[in-house]
CSV table of C-alpha atoms in Angstrom, one decimal:
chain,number,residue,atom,x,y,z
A,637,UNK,CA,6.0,-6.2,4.4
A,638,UNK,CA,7.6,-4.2,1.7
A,639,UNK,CA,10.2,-6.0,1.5
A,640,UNK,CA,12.5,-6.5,-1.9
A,641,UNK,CA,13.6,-10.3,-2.0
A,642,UNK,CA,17.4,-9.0,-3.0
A,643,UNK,CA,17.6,-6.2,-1.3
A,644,UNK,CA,20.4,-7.4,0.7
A,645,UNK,CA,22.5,-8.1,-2.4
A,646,UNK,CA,22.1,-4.0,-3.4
A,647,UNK,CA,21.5,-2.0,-0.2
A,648,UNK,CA,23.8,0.8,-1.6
A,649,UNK,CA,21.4,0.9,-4.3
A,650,UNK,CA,19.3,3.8,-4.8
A,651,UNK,CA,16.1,2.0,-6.7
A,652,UNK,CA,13.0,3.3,-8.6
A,653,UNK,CA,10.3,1.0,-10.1
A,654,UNK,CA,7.8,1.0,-12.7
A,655,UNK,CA,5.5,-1.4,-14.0
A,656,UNK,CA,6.5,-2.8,-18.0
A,657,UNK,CA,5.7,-5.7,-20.1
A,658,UNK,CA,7.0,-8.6,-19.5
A,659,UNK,CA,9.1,-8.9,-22.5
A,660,UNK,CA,10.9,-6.2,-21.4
A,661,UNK,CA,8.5,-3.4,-23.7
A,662,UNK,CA,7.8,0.1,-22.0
A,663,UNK,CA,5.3,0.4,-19.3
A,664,UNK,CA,1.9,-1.8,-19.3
A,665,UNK,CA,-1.5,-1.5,-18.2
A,666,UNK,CA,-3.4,-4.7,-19.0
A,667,UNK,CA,-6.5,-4.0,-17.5
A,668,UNK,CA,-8.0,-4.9,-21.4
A,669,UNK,CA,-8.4,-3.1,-24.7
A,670,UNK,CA,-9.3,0.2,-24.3
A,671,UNK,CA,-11.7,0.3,-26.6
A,672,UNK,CA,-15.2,2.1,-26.3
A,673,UNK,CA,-17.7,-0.7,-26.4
A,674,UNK,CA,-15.0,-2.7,-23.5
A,675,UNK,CA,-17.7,-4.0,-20.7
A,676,UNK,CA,-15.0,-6.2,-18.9
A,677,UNK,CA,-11.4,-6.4,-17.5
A,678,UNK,CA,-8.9,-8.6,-16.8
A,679,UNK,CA,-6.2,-9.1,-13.7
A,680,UNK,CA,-3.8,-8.5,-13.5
A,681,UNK,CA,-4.4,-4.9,-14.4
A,682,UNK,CA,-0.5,-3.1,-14.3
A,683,UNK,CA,2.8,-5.4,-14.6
A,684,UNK,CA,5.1,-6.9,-13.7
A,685,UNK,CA,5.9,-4.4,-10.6
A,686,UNK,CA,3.5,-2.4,-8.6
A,687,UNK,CA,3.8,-3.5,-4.7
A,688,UNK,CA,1.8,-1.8,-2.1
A,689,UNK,CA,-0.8,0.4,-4.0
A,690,UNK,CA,-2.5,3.0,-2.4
A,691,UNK,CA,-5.3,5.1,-4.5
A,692,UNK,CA,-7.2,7.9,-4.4
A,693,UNK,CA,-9.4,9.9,-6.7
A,694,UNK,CA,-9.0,13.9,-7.9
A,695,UNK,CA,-11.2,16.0,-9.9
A,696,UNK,CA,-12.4,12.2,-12.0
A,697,UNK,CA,-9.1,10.8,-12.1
A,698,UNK,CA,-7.4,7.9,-10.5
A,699,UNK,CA,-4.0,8.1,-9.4
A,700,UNK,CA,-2.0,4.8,-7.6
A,701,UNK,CA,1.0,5.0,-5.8
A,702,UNK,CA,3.3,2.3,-5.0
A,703,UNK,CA,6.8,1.3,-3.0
A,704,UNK,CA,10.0,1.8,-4.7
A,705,UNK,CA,11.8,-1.0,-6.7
A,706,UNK,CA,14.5,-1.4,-8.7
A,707,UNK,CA,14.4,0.0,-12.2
A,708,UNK,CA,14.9,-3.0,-14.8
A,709,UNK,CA,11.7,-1.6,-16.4
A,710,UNK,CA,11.9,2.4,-16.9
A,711,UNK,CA,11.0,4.1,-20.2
A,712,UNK,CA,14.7,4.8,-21.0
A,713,UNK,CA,17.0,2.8,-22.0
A,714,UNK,CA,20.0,4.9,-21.4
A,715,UNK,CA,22.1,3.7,-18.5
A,716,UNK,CA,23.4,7.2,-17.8
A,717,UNK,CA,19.7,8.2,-17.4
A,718,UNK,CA,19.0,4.6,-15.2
A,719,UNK,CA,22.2,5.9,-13.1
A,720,UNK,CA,21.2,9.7,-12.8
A,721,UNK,CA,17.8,10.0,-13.1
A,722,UNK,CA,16.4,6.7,-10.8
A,723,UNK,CA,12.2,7.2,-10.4
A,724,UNK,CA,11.2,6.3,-7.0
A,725,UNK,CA,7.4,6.0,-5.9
A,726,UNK,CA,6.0,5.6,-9.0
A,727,UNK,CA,2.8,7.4,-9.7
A,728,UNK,CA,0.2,6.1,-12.4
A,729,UNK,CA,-3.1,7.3,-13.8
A,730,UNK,CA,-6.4,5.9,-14.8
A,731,UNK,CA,-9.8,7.3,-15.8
A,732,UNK,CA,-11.5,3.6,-15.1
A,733,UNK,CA,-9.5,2.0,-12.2
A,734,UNK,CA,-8.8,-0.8,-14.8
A,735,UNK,CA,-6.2,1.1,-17.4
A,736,UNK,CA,-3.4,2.8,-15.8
A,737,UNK,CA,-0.9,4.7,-17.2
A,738,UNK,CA,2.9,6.1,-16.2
A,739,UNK,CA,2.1,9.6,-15.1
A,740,UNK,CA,6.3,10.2,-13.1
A,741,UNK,CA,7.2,9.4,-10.3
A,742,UNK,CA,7.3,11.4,-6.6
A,743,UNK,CA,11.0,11.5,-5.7
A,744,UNK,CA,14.6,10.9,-7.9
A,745,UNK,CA,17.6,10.3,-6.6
A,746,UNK,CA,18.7,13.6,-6.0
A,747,UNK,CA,15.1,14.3,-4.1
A,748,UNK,CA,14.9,10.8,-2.0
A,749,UNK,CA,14.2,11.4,1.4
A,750,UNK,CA,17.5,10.5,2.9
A,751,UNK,CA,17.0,11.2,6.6
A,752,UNK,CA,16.6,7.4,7.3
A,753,UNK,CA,19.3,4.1,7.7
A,754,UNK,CA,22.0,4.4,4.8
A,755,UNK,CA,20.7,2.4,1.5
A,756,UNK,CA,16.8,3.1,2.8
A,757,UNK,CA,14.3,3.0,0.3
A,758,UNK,CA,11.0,4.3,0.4
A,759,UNK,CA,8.4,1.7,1.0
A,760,UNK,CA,4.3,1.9,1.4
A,761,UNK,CA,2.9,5.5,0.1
A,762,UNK,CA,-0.3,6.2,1.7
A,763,UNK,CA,-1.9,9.8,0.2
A,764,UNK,CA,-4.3,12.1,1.3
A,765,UNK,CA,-5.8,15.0,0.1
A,766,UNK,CA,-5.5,17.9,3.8
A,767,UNK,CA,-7.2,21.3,2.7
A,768,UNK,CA,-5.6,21.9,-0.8
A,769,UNK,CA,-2.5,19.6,-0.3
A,770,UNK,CA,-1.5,16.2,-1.4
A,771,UNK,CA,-0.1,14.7,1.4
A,772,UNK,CA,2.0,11.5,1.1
A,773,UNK,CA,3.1,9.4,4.0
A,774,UNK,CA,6.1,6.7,3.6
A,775,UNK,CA,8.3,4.2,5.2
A,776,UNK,CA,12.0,4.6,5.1
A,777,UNK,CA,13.4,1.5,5.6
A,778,UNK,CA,15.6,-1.1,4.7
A,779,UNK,CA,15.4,-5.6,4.6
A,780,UNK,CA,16.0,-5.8,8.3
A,781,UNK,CA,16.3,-2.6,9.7
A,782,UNK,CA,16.8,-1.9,13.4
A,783,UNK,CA,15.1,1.3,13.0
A,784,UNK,CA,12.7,2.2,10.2
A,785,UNK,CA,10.4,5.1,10.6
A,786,UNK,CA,7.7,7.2,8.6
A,787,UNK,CA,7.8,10.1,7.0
A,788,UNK,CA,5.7,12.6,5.1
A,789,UNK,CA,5.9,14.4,2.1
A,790,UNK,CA,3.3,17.4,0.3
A,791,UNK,CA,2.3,18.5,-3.2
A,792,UNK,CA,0.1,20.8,-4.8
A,793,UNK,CA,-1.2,18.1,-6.8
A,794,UNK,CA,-1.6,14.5,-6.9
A,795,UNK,CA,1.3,13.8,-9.5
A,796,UNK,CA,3.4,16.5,-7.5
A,797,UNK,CA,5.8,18.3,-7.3
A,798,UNK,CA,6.2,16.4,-4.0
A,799,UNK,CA,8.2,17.9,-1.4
A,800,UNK,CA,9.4,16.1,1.4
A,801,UNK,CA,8.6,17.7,4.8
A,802,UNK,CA,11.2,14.9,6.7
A,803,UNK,CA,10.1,12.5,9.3
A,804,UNK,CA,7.5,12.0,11.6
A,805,UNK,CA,9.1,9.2,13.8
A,806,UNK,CA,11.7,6.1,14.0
A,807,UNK,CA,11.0,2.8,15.7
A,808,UNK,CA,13.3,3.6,18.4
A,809,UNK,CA,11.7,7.4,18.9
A,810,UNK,CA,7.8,6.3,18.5
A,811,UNK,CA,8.5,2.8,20.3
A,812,UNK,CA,7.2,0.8,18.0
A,813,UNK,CA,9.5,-1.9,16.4
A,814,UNK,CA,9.5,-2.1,12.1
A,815,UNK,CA,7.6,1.0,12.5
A,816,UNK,CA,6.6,0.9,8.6
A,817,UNK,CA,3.2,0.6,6.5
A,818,UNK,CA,1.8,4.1,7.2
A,819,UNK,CA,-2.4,4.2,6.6
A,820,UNK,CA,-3.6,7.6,7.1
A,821,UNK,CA,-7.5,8.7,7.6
A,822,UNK,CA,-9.8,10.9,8.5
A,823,UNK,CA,-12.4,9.8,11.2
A,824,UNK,CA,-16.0,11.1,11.8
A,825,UNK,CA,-14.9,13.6,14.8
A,826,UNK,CA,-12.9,15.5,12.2
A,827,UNK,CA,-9.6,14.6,13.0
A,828,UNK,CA,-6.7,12.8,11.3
A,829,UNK,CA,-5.4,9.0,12.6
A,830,UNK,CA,-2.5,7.2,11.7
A,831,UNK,CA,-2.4,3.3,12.1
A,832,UNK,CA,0.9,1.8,11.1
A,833,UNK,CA,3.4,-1.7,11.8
A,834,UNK,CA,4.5,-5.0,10.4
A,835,UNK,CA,4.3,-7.8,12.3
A,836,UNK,CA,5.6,-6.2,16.0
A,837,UNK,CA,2.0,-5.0,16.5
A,838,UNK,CA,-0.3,-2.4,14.7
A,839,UNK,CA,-0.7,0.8,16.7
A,840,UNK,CA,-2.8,4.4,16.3
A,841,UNK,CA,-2.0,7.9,17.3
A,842,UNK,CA,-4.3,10.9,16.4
A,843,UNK,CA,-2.5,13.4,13.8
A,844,UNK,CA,-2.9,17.4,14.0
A,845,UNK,CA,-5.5,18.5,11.9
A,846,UNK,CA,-3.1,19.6,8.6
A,847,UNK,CA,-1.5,15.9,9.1
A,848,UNK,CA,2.0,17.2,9.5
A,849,UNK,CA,2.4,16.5,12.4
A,850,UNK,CA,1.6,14.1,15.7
A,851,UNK,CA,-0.8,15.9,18.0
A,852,UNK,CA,0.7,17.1,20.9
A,853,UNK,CA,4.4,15.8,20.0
A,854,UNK,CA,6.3,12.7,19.7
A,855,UNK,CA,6.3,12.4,23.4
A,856,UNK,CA,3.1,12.7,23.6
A,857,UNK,CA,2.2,10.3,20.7
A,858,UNK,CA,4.6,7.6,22.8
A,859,UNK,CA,3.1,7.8,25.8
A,860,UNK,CA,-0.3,7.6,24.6
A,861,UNK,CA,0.0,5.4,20.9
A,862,UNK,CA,-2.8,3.1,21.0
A,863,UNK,CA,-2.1,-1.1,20.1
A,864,UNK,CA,-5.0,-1.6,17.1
A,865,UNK,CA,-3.7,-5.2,15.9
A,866,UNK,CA,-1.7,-8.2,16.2
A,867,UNK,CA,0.8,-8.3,19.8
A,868,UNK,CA,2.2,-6.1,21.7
A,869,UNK,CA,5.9,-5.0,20.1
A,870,UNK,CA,8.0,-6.1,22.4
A,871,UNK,CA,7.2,-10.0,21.0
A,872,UNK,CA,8.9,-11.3,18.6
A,873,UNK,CA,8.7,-10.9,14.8
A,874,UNK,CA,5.2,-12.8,13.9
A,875,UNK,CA,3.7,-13.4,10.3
A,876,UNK,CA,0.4,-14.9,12.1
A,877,UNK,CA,-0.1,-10.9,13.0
A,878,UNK,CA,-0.3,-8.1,10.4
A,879,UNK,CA,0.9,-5.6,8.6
A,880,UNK,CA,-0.2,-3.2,5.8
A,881,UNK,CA,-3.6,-1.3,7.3
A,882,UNK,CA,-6.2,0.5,5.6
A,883,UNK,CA,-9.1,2.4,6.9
A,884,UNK,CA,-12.5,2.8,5.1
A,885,UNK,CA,-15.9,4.0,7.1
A,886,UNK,CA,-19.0,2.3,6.7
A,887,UNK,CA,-22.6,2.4,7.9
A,888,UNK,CA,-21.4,3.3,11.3
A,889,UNK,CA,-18.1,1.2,11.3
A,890,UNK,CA,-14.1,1.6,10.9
A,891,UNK,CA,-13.3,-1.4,8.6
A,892,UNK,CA,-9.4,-2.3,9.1
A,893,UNK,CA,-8.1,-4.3,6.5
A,894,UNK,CA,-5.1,-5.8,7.5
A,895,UNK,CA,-2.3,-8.5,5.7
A,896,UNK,CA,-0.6,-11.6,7.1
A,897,UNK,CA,1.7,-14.2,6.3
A,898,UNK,CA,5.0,-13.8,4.0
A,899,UNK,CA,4.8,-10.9,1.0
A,900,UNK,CA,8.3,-11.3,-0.6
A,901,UNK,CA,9.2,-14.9,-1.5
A,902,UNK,CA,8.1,-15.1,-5.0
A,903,UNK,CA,5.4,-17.8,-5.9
A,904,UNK,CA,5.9,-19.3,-2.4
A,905,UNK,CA,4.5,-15.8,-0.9
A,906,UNK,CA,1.5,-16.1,2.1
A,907,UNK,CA,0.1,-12.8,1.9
A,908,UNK,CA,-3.8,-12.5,2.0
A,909,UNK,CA,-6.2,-9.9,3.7
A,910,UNK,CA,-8.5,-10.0,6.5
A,911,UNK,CA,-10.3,-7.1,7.7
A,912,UNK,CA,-11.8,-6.2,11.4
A,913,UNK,CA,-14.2,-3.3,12.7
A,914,UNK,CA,-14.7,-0.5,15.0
A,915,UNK,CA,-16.9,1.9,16.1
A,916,UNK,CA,-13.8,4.0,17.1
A,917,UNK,CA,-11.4,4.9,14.9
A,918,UNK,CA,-8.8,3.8,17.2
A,919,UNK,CA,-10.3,0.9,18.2
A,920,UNK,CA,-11.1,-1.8,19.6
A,921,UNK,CA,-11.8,-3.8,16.4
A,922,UNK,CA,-13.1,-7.2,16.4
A,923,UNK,CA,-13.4,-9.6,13.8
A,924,UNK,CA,-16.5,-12.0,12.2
A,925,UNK,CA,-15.9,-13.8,15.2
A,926,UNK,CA,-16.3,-11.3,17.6
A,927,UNK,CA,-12.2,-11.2,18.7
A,928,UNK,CA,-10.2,-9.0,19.4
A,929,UNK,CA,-8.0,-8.2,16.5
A,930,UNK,CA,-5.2,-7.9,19.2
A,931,UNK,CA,-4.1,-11.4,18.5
A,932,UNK,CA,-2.8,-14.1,16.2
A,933,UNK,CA,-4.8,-15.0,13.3
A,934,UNK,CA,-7.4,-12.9,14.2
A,935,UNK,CA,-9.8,-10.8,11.3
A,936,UNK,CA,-12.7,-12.0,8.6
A,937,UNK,CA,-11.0,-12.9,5.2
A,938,UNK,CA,-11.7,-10.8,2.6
A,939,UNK,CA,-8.8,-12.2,-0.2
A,940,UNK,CA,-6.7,-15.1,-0.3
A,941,UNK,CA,-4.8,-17.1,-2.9
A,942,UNK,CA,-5.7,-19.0,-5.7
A,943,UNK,CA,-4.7,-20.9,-8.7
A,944,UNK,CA,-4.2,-17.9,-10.6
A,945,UNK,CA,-2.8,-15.4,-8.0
A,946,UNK,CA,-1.0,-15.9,-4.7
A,947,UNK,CA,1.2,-13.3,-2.3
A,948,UNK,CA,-2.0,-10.8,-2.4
A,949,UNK,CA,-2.3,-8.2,0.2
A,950,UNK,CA,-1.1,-4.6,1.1
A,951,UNK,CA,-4.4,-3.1,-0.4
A,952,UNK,CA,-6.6,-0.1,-0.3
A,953,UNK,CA,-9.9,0.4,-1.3
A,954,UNK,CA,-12.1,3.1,-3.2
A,955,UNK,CA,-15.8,3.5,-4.7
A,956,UNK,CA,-16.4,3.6,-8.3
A,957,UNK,CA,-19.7,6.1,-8.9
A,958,UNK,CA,-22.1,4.1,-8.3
A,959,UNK,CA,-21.3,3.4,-5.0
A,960,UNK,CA,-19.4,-0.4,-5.1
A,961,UNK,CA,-16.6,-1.0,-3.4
A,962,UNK,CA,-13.2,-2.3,-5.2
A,963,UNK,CA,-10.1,-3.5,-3.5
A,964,UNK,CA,-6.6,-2.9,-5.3
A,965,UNK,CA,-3.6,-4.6,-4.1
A,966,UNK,CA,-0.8,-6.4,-5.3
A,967,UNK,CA,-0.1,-10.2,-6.3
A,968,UNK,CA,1.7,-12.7,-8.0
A,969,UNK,CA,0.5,-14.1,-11.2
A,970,UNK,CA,1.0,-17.9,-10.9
A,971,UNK,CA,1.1,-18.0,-14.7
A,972,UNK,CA,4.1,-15.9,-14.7
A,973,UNK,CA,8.1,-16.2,-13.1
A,974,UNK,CA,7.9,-14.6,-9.4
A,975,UNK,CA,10.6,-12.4,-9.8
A,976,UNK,CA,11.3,-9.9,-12.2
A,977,UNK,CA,14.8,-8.6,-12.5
A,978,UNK,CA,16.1,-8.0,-8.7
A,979,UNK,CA,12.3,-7.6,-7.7
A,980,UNK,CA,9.2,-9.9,-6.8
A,981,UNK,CA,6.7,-9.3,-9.4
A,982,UNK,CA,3.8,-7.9,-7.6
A,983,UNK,CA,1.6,-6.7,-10.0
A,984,UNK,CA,-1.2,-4.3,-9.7
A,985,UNK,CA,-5.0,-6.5,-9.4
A,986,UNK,CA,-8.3,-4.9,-8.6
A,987,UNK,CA,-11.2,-6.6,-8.1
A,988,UNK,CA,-15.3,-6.0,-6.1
A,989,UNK,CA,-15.8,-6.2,-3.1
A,990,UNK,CA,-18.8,-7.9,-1.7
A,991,UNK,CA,-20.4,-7.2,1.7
A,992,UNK,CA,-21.7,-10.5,3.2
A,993,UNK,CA,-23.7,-9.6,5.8
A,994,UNK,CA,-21.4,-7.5,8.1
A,995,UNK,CA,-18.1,-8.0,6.5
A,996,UNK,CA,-16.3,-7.3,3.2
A,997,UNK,CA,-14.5,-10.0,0.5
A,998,UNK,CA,-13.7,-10.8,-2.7
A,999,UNK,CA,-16.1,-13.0,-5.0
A,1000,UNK,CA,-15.1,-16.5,-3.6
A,1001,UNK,CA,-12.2,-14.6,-1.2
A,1002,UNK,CA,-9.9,-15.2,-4.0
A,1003,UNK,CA,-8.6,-12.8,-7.1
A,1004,UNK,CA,-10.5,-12.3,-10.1
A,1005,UNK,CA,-8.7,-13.4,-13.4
A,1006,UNK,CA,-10.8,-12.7,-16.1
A,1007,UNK,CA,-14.4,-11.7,-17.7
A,1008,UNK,CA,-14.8,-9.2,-14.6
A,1009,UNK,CA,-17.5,-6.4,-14.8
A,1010,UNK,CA,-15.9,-2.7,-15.5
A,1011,UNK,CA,-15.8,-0.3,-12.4
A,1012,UNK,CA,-19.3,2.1,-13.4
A,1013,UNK,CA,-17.6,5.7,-14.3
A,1014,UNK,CA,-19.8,8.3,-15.0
């Protein structure tokens, strides 16, 4: 759940995050050296803050977007600038999925969609290239909102300008409760899908087809929202069910990746992935088991914590060109405190995905830490 451990101590605050060294130098990828004859990377590959990457490719480039944070770490030192000029979503580049780079940020202050509760801050970007637009859905939302919702914003390109179009739904208007963690994808009939929640029960609702939009209206999209995951929202508040989706297709299958347990309590976090399939795009999805992933502790895991990283979930997934499939998400490195500044230090982490038999995970279901193979970039 994107949720800032001291949020409650600075709701007023209007924060934007980027990722740094951490001594407190300007903005890090540590992915490895750089160099030319570099056949290997290391995790974690951006720190200390990333949380919640999403990822998508444009014209052989990478770009990752993540939830806003506060800004201990931006390139300026200038307090006015800190004050004036906060960078929320931060945006980064990459030509090899392992060495990301600071390319700006979607919103500032001034720009912040600001349609949500007072203090919200913009959580969970999902983007997706519709026809010749960037489009970038979000959670507004607070630590323990009564009504978070989901909005959407466009750009011309992936690094922006972005624009924000305003929302597509609250909690209280879709009925869905913590109506946050937006995962947006185009299924094999053509259309558009949303699947979205955190921990009151995952649902879907089809999209129109330029994504701005619910088809046929919020009513509509109510009455007809479809639960994907987890329990039905009117239980209570349940970190046995999940949050964070993402949607890949493959070989005739809708893989949902899904996390559970606790993302925000430093080195003490739960988080870890598990990941179900469909041969809808709305479901039913079962897991390795053959259950329903409507359900507690339901779903194949594909990641999991380990000596080196724990708290590692909200992911999504991509192909380098040769066809393998990596999973990038966020974690705490053990080695390292668990908070940086106001913020838990979920850093950025990549690492293969192997298919064992039917189902996807990690080498060992567990972060890689080092001596890792490089994406193949042609």
């Amino acid at each position: 759940m994107k949720k800032i451990a001291a949020i409650l101590l600075a709701a007023s605050m209007l924060a934007a995050g980027l990722g740094s060294c951490a001594d407190g130098s300007t903005s890090q990828s540590t992915g490895g050296s750089g160099n030319s004859a570099q056949t290997e990377y290391n995790n974690p590959v951006y720190e200390p803050v990333f949380a919640d990457p999403c990822i998508i490719e444009h014209e052989g480039k990478y770009y990752a977007y993540a939830t806003e944070d506060y800004g201990e770490w931006k390139p300026s030192d200038d307090p006015l600038e800190y004050v004036s000029n906060k960078q929320i979503v931060p945006i980064l580049e990459s030509d090899d999925l392992v060495h990301w780079y600071f390319k700006n940020a979607a919103f500032t202050a001034l720009k912040k969609p600001s349609w949500g509760t007072m203090g919200a801050n913009v959580w969970a970007p999902d983007v997706v290239k519709i026809g010749n637009s960037f489009v970038m859905y979000y959670a507004l939302s607070v630590w323990g909102d009564p009504d978070p919702g989901i909005g959407v914003a466009t750009a011309p390109e992936p690094w922006g300008p972005w624009t924000d179009q305003g929302k597509l739904f609250s909690s209280n208007e879709i009925g869905v409760n913590n109506s946050i963690d937006p995962a947006v994808f185009q299924a094999r009939d053509g259309h558009y899908y949303m699947i979205w929640g955190s921990f009151r029960g995952l649902y879907g609702v089809r999209l129109t087809d330029d994504g701005l939009a619910l088809e046929g209206g919020l009513e509509a999209a109510k009455a007809n929202k479809k639960l994907v995951a987890g329990l039905d929202t009117s239980t209570p508040f349940n970190l046995a069910t999940y949050e964070a989706p993402y949607i890949v297709y493959k070989d005739g299958y809708y893989y949902m990746f899904v996390s559970s347990g606790s993302c925000c309590e430093g080195l003490n976090s739960t988080y870890h992935v598990r990941v179900g399939r469909s041969t809808d795009p709305l479901g039913p999805y079962y897991d390795d088991q053959g259950r329903d992933m409507c359900g507690e502790n339901r779903g194949a895991v594909v990641l999991q914590a380990s000596a080196d990283f724990v708290g590692v979930g909200h992911n999504a997934v991509i192909q380098d060109d040769a066809g393998n499939w990596y999973i990038v998400y966020h974690g705490f490195d053990t080695d390292k405190p668990g908070t940086y500044g106001n913020s838990n230090r979920r850093s950025l982490l990549i690492d293969k995905l192997e298919w064992d038999g039917d189902f996807p995970q990690t080498k060992d279901k567990i972060a890689g830490k080092s001596g890792m193979p490089l994406p193949v970039i042609k």
